[in-house]
Coordinates of C-alpha atoms in Angstrom, one line a residue:
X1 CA 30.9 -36.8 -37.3
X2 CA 28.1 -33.9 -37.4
X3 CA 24.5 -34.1 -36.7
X4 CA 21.6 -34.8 -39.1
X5 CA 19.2 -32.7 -40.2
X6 CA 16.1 -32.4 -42.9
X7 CA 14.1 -29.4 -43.5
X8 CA 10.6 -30.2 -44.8
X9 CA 8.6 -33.8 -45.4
X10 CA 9.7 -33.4 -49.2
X11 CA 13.5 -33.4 -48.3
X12 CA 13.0 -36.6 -45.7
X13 CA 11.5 -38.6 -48.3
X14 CA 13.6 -37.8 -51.1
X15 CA 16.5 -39.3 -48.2
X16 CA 14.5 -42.0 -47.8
X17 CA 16.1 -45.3 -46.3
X18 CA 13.5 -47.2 -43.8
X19 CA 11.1 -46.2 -41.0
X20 CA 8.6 -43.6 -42.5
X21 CA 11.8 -42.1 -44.9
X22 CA 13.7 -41.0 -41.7
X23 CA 16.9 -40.4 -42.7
X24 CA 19.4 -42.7 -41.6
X25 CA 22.9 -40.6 -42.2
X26 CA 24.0 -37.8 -39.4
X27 CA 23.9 -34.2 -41.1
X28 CA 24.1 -31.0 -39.1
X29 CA 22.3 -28.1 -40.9
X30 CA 22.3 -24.5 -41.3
X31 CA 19.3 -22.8 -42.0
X32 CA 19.6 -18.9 -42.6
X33 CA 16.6 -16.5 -42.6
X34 CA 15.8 -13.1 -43.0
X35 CA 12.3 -13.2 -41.4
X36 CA 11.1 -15.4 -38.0
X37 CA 7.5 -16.4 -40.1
X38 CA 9.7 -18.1 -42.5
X39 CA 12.0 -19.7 -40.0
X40 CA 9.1 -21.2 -37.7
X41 CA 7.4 -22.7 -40.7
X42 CA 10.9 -24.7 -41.6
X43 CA 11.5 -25.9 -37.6
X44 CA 8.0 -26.6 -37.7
X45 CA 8.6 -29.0 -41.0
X46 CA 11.5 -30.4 -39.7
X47 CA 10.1 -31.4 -36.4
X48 CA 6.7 -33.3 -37.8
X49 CA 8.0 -36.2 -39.0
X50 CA 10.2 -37.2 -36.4
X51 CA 7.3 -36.4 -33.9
X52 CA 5.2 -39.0 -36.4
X53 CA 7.7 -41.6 -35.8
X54 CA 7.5 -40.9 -32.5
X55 CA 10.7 -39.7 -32.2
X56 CA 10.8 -36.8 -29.3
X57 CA 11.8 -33.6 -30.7
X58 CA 14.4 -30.7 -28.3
X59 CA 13.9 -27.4 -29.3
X60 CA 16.1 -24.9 -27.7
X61 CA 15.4 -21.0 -28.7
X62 CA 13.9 -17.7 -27.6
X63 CA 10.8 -17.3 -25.9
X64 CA 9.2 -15.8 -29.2
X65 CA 10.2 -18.6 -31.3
X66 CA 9.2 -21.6 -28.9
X67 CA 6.0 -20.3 -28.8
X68 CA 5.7 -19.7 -31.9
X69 CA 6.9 -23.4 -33.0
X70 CA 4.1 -25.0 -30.6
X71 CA 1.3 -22.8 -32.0
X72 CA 2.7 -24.4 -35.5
X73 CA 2.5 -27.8 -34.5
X74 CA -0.9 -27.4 -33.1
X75 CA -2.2 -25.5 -36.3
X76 CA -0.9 -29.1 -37.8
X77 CA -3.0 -30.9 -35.4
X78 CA 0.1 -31.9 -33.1
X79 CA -0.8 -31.1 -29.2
X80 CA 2.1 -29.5 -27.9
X81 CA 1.1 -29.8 -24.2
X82 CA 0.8 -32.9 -24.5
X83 CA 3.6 -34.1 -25.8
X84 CA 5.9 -32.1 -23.2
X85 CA 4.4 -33.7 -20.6
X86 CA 4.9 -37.1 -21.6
X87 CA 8.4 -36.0 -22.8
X88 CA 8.5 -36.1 -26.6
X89 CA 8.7 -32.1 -26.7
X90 CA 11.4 -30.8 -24.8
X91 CA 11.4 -27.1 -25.2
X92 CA 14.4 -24.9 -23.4
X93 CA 15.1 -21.1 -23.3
X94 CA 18.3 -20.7 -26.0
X95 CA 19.6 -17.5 -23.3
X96 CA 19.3 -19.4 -19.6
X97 CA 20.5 -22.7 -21.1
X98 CA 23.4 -20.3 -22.5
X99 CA 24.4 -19.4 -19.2
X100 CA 24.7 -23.0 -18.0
X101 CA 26.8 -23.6 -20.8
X102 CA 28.9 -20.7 -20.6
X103 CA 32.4 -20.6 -18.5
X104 CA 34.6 -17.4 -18.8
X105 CA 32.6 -16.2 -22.2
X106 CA 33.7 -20.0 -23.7
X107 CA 31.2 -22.7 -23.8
X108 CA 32.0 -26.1 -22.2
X109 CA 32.2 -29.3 -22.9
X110 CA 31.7 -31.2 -19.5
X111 CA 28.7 -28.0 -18.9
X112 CA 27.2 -28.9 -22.0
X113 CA 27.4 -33.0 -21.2
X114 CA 26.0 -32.2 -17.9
X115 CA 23.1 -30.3 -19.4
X116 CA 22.3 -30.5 -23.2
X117 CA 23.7 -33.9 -23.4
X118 CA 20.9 -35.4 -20.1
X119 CA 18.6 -34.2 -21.9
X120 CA 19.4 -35.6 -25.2
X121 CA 19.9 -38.7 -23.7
X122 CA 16.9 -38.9 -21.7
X123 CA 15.3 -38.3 -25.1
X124 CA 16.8 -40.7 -27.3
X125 CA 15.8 -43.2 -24.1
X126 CA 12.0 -42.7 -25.0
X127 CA 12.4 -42.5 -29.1
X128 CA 10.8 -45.4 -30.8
X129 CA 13.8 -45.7 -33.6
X130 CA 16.5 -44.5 -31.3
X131 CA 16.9 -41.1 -33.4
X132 CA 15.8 -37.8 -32.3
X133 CA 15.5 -34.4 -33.6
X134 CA 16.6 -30.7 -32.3
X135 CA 16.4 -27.3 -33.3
X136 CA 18.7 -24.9 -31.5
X137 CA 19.9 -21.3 -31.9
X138 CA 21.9 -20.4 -29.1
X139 CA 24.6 -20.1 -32.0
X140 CA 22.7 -17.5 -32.9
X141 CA 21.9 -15.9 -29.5
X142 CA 26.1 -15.9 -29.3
X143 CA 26.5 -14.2 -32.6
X144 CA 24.3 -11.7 -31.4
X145 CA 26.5 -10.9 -28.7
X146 CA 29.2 -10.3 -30.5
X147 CA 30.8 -13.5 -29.4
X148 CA 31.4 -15.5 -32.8
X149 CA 34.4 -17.7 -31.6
X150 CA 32.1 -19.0 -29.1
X151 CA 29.1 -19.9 -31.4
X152 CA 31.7 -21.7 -33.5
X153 CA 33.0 -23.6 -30.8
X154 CA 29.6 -24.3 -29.4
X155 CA 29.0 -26.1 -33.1
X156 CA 32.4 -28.2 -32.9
X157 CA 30.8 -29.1 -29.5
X158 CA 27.4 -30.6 -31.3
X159 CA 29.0 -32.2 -33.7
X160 CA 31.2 -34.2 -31.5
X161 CA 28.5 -35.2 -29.2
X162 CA 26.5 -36.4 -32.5
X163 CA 29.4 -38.9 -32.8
X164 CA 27.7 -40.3 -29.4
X165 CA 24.4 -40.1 -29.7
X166 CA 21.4 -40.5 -32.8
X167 CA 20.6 -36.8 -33.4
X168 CA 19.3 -34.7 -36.2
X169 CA 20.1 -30.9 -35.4
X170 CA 18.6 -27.9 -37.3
X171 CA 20.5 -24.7 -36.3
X172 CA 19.2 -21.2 -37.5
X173 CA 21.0 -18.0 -38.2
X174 CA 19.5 -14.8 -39.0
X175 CA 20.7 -13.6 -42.0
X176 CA 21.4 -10.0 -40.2
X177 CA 23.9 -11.2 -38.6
X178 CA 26.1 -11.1 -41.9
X179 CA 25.6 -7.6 -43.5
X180 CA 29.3 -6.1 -43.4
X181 CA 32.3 -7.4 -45.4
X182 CA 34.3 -8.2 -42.4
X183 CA 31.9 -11.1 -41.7
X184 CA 32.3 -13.1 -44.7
X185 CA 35.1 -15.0 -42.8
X186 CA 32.4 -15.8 -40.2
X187 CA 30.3 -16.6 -42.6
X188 CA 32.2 -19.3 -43.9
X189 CA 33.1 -20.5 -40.8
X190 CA 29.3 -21.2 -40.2
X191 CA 28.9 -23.2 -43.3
X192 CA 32.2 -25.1 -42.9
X193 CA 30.9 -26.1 -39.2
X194 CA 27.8 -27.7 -40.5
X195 CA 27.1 -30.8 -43.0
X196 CA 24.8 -28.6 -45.1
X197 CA 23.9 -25.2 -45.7
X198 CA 20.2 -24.4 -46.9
X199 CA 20.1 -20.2 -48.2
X200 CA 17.4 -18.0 -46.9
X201 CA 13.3 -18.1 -48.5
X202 CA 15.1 -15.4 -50.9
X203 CA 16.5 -18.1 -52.7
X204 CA 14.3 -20.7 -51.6
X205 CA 11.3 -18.7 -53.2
X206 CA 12.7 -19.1 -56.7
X207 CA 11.0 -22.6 -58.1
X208 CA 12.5 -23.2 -61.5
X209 CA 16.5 -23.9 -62.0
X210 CA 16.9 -20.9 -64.6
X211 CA 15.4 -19.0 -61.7
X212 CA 17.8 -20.2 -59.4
X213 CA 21.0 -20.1 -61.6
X214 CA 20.0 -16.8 -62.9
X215 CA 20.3 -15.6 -59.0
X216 CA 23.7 -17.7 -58.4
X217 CA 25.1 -15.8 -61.2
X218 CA 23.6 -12.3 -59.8
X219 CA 25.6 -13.1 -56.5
X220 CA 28.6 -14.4 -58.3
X221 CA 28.8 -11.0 -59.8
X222 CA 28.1 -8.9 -56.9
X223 CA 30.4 -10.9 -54.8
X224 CA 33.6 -10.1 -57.3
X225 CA 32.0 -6.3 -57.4
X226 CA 32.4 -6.2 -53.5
X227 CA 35.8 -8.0 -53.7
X228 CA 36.7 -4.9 -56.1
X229 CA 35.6 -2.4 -54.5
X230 CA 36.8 -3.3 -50.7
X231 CA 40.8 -3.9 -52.6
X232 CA 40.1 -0.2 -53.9
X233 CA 39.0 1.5 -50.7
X234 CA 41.6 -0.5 -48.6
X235 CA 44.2 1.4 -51.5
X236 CA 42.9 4.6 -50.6
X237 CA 42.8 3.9 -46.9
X238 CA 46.3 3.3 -47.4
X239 CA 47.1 6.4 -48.9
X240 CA 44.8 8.5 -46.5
X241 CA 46.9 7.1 -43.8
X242 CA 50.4 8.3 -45.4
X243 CA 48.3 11.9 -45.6
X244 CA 47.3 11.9 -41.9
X245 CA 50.9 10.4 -40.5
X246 CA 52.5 13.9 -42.9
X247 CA 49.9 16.4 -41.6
X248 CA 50.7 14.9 -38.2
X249 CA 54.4 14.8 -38.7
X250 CA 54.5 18.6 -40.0
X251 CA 51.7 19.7 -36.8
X252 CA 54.5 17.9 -34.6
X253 CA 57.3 20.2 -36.1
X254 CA 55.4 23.1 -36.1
X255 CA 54.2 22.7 -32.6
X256 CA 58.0 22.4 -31.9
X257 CA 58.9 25.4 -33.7
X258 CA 56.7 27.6 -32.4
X259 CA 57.6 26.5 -28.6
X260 CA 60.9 28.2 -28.4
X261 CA 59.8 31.9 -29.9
X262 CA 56.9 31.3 -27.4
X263 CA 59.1 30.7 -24.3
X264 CA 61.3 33.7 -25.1
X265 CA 58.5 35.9 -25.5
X266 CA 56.9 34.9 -22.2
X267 CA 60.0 35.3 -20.3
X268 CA 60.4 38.8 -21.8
X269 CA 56.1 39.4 -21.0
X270 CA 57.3 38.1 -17.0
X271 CA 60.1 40.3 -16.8
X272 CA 58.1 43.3 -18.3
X273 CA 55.7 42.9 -16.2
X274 CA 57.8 42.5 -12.8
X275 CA 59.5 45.2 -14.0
X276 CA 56.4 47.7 -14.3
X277 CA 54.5 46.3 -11.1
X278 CA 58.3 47.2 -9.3
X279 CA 58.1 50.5 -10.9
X280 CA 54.5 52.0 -10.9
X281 CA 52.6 52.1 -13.8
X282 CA 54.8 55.0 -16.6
X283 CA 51.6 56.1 -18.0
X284 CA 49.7 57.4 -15.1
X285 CA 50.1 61.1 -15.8
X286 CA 48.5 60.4 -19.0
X287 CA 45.9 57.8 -18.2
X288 CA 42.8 59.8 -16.8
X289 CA 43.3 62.5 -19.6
X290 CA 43.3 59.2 -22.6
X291 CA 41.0 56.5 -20.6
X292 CA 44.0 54.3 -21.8
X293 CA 44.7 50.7 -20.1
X294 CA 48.0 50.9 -17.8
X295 CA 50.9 49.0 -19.1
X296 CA 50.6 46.3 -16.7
X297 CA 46.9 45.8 -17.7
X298 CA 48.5 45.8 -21.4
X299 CA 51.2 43.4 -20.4
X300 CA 48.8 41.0 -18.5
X301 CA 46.4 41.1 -22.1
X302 CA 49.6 40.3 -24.3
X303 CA 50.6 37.3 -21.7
X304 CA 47.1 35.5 -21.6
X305 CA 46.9 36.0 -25.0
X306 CA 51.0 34.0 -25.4
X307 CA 49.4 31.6 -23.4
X308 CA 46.6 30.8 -25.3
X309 CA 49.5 30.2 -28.4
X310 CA 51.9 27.9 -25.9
X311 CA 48.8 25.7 -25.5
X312 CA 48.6 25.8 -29.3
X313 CA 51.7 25.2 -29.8
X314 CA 51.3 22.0 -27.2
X315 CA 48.0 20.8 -28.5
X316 CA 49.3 20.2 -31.8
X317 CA 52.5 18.2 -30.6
X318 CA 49.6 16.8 -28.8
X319 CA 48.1 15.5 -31.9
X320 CA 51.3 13.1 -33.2
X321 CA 52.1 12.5 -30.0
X322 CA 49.2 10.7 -28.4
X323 CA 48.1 9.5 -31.8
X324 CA 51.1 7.3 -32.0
X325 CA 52.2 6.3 -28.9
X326 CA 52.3 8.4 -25.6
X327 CA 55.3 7.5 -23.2
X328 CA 54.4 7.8 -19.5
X329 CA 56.6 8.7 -16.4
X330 CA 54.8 7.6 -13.6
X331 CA 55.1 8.8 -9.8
X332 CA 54.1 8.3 -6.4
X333 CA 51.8 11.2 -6.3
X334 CA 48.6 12.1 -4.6
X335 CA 45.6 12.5 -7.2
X336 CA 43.5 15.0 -5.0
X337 CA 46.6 17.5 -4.3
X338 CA 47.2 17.6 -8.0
X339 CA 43.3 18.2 -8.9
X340 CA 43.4 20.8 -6.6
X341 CA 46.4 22.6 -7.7
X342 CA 45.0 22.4 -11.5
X343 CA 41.9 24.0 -9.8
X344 CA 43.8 26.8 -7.7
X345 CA 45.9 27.4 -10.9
X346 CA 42.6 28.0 -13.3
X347 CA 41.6 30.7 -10.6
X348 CA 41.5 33.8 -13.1
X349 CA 40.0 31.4 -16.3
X350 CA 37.1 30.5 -14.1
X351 CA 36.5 33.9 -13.1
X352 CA 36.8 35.3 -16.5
X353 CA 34.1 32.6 -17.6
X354 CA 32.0 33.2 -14.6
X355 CA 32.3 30.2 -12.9
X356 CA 32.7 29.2 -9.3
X357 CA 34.4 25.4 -8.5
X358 CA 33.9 23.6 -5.6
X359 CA 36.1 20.8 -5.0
X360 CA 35.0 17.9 -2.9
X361 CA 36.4 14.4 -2.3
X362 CA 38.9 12.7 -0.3
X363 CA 41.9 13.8 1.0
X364 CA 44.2 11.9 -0.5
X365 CA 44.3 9.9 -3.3
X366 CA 47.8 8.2 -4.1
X367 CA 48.9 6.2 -7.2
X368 CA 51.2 5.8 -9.4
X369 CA 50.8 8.0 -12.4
X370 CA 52.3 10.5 -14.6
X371 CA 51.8 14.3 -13.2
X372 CA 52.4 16.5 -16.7
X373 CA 49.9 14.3 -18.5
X374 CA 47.4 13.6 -15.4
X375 CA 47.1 17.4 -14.8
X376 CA 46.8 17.9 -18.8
X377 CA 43.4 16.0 -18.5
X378 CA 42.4 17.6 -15.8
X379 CA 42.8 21.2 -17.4
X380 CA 41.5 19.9 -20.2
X381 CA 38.2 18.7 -18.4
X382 CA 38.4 22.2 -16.8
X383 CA 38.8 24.6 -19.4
X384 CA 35.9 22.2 -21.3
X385 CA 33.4 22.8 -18.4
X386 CA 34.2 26.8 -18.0
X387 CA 33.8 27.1 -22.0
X388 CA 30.3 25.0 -22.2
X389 CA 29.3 25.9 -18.6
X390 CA 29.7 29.7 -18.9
X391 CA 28.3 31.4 -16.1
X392 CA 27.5 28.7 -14.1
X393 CA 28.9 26.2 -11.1
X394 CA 31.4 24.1 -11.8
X395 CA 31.8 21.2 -9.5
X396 CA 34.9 19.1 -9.2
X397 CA 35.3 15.8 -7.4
X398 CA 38.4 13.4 -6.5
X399 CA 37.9 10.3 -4.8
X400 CA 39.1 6.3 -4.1
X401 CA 37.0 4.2 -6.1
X402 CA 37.7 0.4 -5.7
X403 CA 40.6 -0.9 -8.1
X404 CA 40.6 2.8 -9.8
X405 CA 40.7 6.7 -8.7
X406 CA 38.0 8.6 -9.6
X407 CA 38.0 12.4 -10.9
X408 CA 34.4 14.2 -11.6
X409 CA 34.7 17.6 -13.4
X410 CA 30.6 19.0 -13.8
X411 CA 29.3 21.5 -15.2
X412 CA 26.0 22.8 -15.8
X413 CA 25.9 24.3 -19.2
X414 CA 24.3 23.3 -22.5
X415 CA 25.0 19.5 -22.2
X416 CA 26.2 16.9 -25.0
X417 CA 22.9 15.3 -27.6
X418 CA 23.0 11.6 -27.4
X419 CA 24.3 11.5 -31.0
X420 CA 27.3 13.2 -29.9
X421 CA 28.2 11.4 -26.7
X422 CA 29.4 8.7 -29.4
X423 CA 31.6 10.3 -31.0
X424 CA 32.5 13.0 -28.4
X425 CA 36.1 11.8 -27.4
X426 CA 36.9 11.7 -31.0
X427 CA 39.2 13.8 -32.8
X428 CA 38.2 17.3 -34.4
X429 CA 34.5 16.2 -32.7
X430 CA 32.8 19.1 -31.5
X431 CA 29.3 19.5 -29.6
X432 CA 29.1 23.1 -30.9
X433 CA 29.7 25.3 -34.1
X434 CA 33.0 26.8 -33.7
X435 CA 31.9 30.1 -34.8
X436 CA 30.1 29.6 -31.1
X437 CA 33.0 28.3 -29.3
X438 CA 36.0 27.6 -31.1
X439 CA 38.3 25.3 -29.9
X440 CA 40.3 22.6 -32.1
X441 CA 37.9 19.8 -30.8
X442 CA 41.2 17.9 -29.7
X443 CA 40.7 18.5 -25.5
X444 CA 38.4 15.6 -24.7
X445 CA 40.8 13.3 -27.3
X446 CA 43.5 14.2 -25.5
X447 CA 41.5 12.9 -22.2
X448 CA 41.0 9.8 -23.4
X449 CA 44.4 9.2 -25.2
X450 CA 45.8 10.0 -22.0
X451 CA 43.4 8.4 -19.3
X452 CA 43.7 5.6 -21.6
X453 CA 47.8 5.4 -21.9
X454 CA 47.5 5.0 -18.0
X455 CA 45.0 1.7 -18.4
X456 CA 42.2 4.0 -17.5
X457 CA 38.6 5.3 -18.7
X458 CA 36.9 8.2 -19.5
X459 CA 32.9 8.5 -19.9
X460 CA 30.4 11.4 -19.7
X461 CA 27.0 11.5 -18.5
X462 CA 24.8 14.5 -20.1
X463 CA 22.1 15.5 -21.7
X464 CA 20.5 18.4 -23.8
X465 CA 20.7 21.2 -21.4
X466 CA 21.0 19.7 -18.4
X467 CA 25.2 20.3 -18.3
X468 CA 27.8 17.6 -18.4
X469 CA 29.5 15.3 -16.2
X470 CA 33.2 13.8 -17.0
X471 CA 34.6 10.7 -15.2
X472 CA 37.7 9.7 -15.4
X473 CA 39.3 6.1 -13.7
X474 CA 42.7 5.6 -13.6
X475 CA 44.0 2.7 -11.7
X476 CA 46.5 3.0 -9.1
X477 CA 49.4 1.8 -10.7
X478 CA 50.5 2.8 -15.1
X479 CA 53.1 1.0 -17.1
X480 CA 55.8 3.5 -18.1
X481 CA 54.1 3.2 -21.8
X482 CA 51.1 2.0 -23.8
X483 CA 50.5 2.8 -27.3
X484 CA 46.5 4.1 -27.4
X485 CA 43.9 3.2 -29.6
X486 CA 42.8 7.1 -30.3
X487 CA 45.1 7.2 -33.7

């Protein structure tokens, strides 16, 4: 059985039954608003007449709004103080009563008995006709939060306490909590929880029925439009999905392709280079007469250059791979030995950028992870700070952390905008023109697809010139595979 409810003096006598046109049938209504002025003047109707049949009255909101509901009533020559302390105004903060209410993100039952159900209780003790009236929105308050399963169950839990006790209740939803497509379901949810469902002063404001059918049939038509439009773009998603899984399938093969030329030539570029090292350098009769680079020097160029196409080549197998579904192979290993070998193996990178590193930390930091993948973040984190920290420190950190081992990579360079800290783990995203720095913008996805294969987190801490700090968490022990979000 729900709850009663009646919105103005108007709709109370037009229910009329007996004592002063009280209504005598439980409802349970749903008021949605667009602006709080509008909202306190229909609690404030509501609550009057019950107060004039001395009925008390629980009202259970924010701060704002309770005050704002007892400066009402006194503008309608009610005394507010008064009547709390003798009991007919009960007024309770929607948030702390929340918390009462609240176990494991859930509200419940025997919590709300205990608490919402004394008081209501103790109030229908002092009501002249048995009946009393309440205005809540800690539905709302939940909604907010993001938690809409709970607001929905927190209704189911008023309306079966109204088959207990003599209540009217008035629940309000802002309107703003509804503005994407993907709410209508909790939209309807709403209404289907409550006995009746009163629109917003939009609607309200319209006086005549042409008026009012005239705006039915507006939303009617809008509604199908939307309906329309959302089948149309969920087509095209469709079919920009089938486009990204090809361009990822062909960057898969080509990555592929490319690997084996690329290993050849770099064992050729080793052997070369051995080879000349071993032998002395051929052109050094003719060097100081040509200010020519020796053929080692040449070599060395060509190699770091093949390197920088192997990683290419790996970044866009990279791209199908954690996009779908990365496979782990996780290890007994010891974190800080493998951030330190990622550092000790970047030695000429950092000098050719200018940086120093500093590594600091404990000394050992053991888990269970996977080593190729593990390192790949960390060279990506790496390579990120020596290309935006040019110049400048770079400061590494590796440490125990709790349930999770931590890894710090900081730089001091030109920092990440708080716009782009949202979006910076994305894929493509970039803090910088690439005519600047170039890159793929694919390192710090790659990061996070892998930190978060491993159950892990990545986050960054920067701002506008003040340099950038990554932190990633991994926990000490990975599943051999996750599939991760990052697709």
């Amino acid at each position: 059985m729900s709850a009663s409810a009646v919105l103005s003096p108007q709709e109370i006598e037009s229910t009329d039954s007996s004592r002063e046109g009280l209504p005598r049938r439980p409802e349970h209504v749903v008021q949605f608003y667009e602006h709080d002025d509008f909202l306190i003047e229909k609690v404030t109707q509501y609550l009057l007449p019950g107060l004039r049949a001395k009925e008390p009255v629980i009202v259970v909101a924010t701060d704002a709004h309770r005050q704002a509901v007892a400066r009402a009533l006194k503008d309608s020559g009610v005394d507010p103080d008064g009547l709390s302390a003798s009991g007919f105004l009960v007024s309770l903060d929607a948030d702390e009563t929340l918390e009462r209410l609240m176990v494991d993100g859930r509200p419940s039952r025997p919590a709300f008995q205990k608490s919402v159900g004394a008081v209501l209780k103790a109030a229908i003790a002092r009501s002249a006709t048995g009946h009393v009236r309440a205005y809540g929105e800690m539905v709302d308050r939940l909604w907010r939060a993001g938690n809409a399963q709970a607001a929905i169950e927190l209704e189911e839990i008023w309306n079966a306490t109204a088959a207990r006790h003599s209540f009217s209740l008035l629940c309000g939803y802002g309107m703003d909590n509804f503005q994407h497509e993907h709410d209508a379901g909790g939209f309807d949810n709403v209404c289907r929880a409550h006995s009746r469902t009163v629109p917003t002063e939009t609607y309200l404001a319209l006086t005549d029925a042409d008026s009012q059918m005239r705006a039915i049939s507006i939303l009617q038509q809008r509604a199908q439009a939307l309906e329309n439009e959302v089948a149309r773009r969920k087509a095209i998603e469709g079919d920009l999905r089938e486009a990204l899984k090809t361009r990822d399938t062909f960057l898969c093969a080509a990555g592929h392709e490319l690997r084996t030329p690329l290993t050849v030539l770099r064992l050729q570029l080793a052997s070369l280079m051995a080879r000349a090292n071993a032998d002395g350098d051929p052109l050094a009769d003719t060097r100081a007469a040509s200010g020519s680079r020796s053929t080692a020097a040449r070599l060395s160029m060509v190699m770091a250059q093949t390197e920088r196409l192997a990683r290419l080549a790996e970044r866009l197998v990279d791209v199908a791979q954690i996009g779908e579904a990365l496979t782990l192979q996780p290890v007994e290993m010891d974190l800080a030995a493998l951030v330190r070998k990622s550092v000790a193996s970047l030695t000429s990178v950092a000098t050719a950028a200018g940086c120093t590193v500093t590594v600091a930390g404990d000394a050992a930091v053991t888990g269970c992870w996977d080593v190729d993948r593990v390192e790949q973040a960390v060279h990506e984190l790496l390579a990120n700070a020596f290309k935006f920290g040019h110049g400048l420190p770079v400061e590494v950190a590796v440490k125990n952390a709790g349930p999770c081992a931590e890894v710090t990579v900081g730089d001091h360079g030109i920092g990440i905008s708080a716009e782009d800290k949202v979006q910076i783990f994305d894929r493509y995203a970039r803090r910088a023109s690439i005519e600047s720095f170039g890159g793929l913008g694919l390192g710090l996805w790659i990061v996070r697809g892998v930190v978060q294969a491993h159950g892990g987190e990545v986050d960054v801490d920067s701002a506008v010139g003040k340099g950038a700090t990554f932190t990633i968490r991994l926990p000490y022990a990975s599943r051999r595979s996750r599939t991760t979000p990052g697709h």
